[in-house]
XYZ file of C-alpha atoms in Angstrom:
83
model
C 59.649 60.554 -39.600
C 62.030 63.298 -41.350
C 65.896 63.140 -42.003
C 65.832 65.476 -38.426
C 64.695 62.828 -36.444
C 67.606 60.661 -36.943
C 69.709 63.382 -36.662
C 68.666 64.215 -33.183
C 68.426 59.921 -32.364
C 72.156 59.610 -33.043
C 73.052 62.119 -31.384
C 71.639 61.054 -28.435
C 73.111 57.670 -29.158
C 76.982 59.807 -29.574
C 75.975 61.602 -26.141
C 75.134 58.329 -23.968
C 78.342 56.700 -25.401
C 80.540 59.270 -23.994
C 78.317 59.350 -21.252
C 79.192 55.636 -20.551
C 82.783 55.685 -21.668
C 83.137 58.622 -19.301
C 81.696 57.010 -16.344
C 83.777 53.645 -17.145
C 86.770 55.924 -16.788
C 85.769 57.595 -13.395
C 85.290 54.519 -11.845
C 88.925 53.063 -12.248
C 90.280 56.330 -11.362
C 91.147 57.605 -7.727
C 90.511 58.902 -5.731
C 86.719 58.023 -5.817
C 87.743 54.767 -7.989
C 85.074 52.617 -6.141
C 85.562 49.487 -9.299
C 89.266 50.143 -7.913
C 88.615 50.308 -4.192
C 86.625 47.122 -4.077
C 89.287 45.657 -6.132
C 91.982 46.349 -4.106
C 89.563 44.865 -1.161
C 88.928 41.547 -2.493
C 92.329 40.847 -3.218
C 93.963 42.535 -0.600
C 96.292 43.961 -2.712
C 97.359 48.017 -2.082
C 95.587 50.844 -4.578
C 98.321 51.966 -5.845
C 99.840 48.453 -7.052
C 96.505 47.830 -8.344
C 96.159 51.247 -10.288
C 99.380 50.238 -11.842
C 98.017 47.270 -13.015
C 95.202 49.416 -14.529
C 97.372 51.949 -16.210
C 97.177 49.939 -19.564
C 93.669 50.083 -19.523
C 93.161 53.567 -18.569
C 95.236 54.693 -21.575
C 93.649 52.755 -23.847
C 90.169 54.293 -22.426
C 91.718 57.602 -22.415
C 92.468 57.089 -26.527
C 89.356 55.629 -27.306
C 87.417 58.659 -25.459
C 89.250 61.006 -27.354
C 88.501 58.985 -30.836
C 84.703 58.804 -30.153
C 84.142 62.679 -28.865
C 86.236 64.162 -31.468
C 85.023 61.086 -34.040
C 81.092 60.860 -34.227
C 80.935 58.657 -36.976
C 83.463 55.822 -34.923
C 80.507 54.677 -32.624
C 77.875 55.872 -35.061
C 78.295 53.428 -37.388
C 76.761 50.729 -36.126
C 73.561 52.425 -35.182
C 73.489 54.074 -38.642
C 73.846 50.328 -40.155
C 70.793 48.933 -38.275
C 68.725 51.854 -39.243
């Protein structure tokens, strides 16, 4: 197992992470929100008083996105660490 190899495992590792964190995001958002939709069905509350609620959230999401495309090493770290 070369230097190459881990290479190409952590950035698969960086890929599925913005994968996931991209995904996360899409599903808050409308207007195909469905975490939001079902939400706003269980407790009968409108979409757009519950996206306000979610605002907070979806910036922090939105800064953290940007940190770990534009950042590799942020959320490689820890997979680096355990080898």
């Amino acid at each position: 197992r070369g230097l190459g190899d881990v290479y190409k495992r952590q950035d698969l590792i960086h890929f599925g992470i913005v994968v996931a964190l991209n995904i996360y995001i899409g599903m808050i958002t409308p207007p195909v929100g469905i975490t939001l939709l079902v939400g706003t069905k269980i407790g009968k509350t409108s979409v757009g008083e519950c996206f306000k609620s979610c605002l907070p959230f979806m910036a922090i999401s939105l800064i953290l996105l940007v940190i770990v495309t534009y950042i590799p090493n942020f959320s490689l770290w820890l997979p680096a660490l355990l080898g």
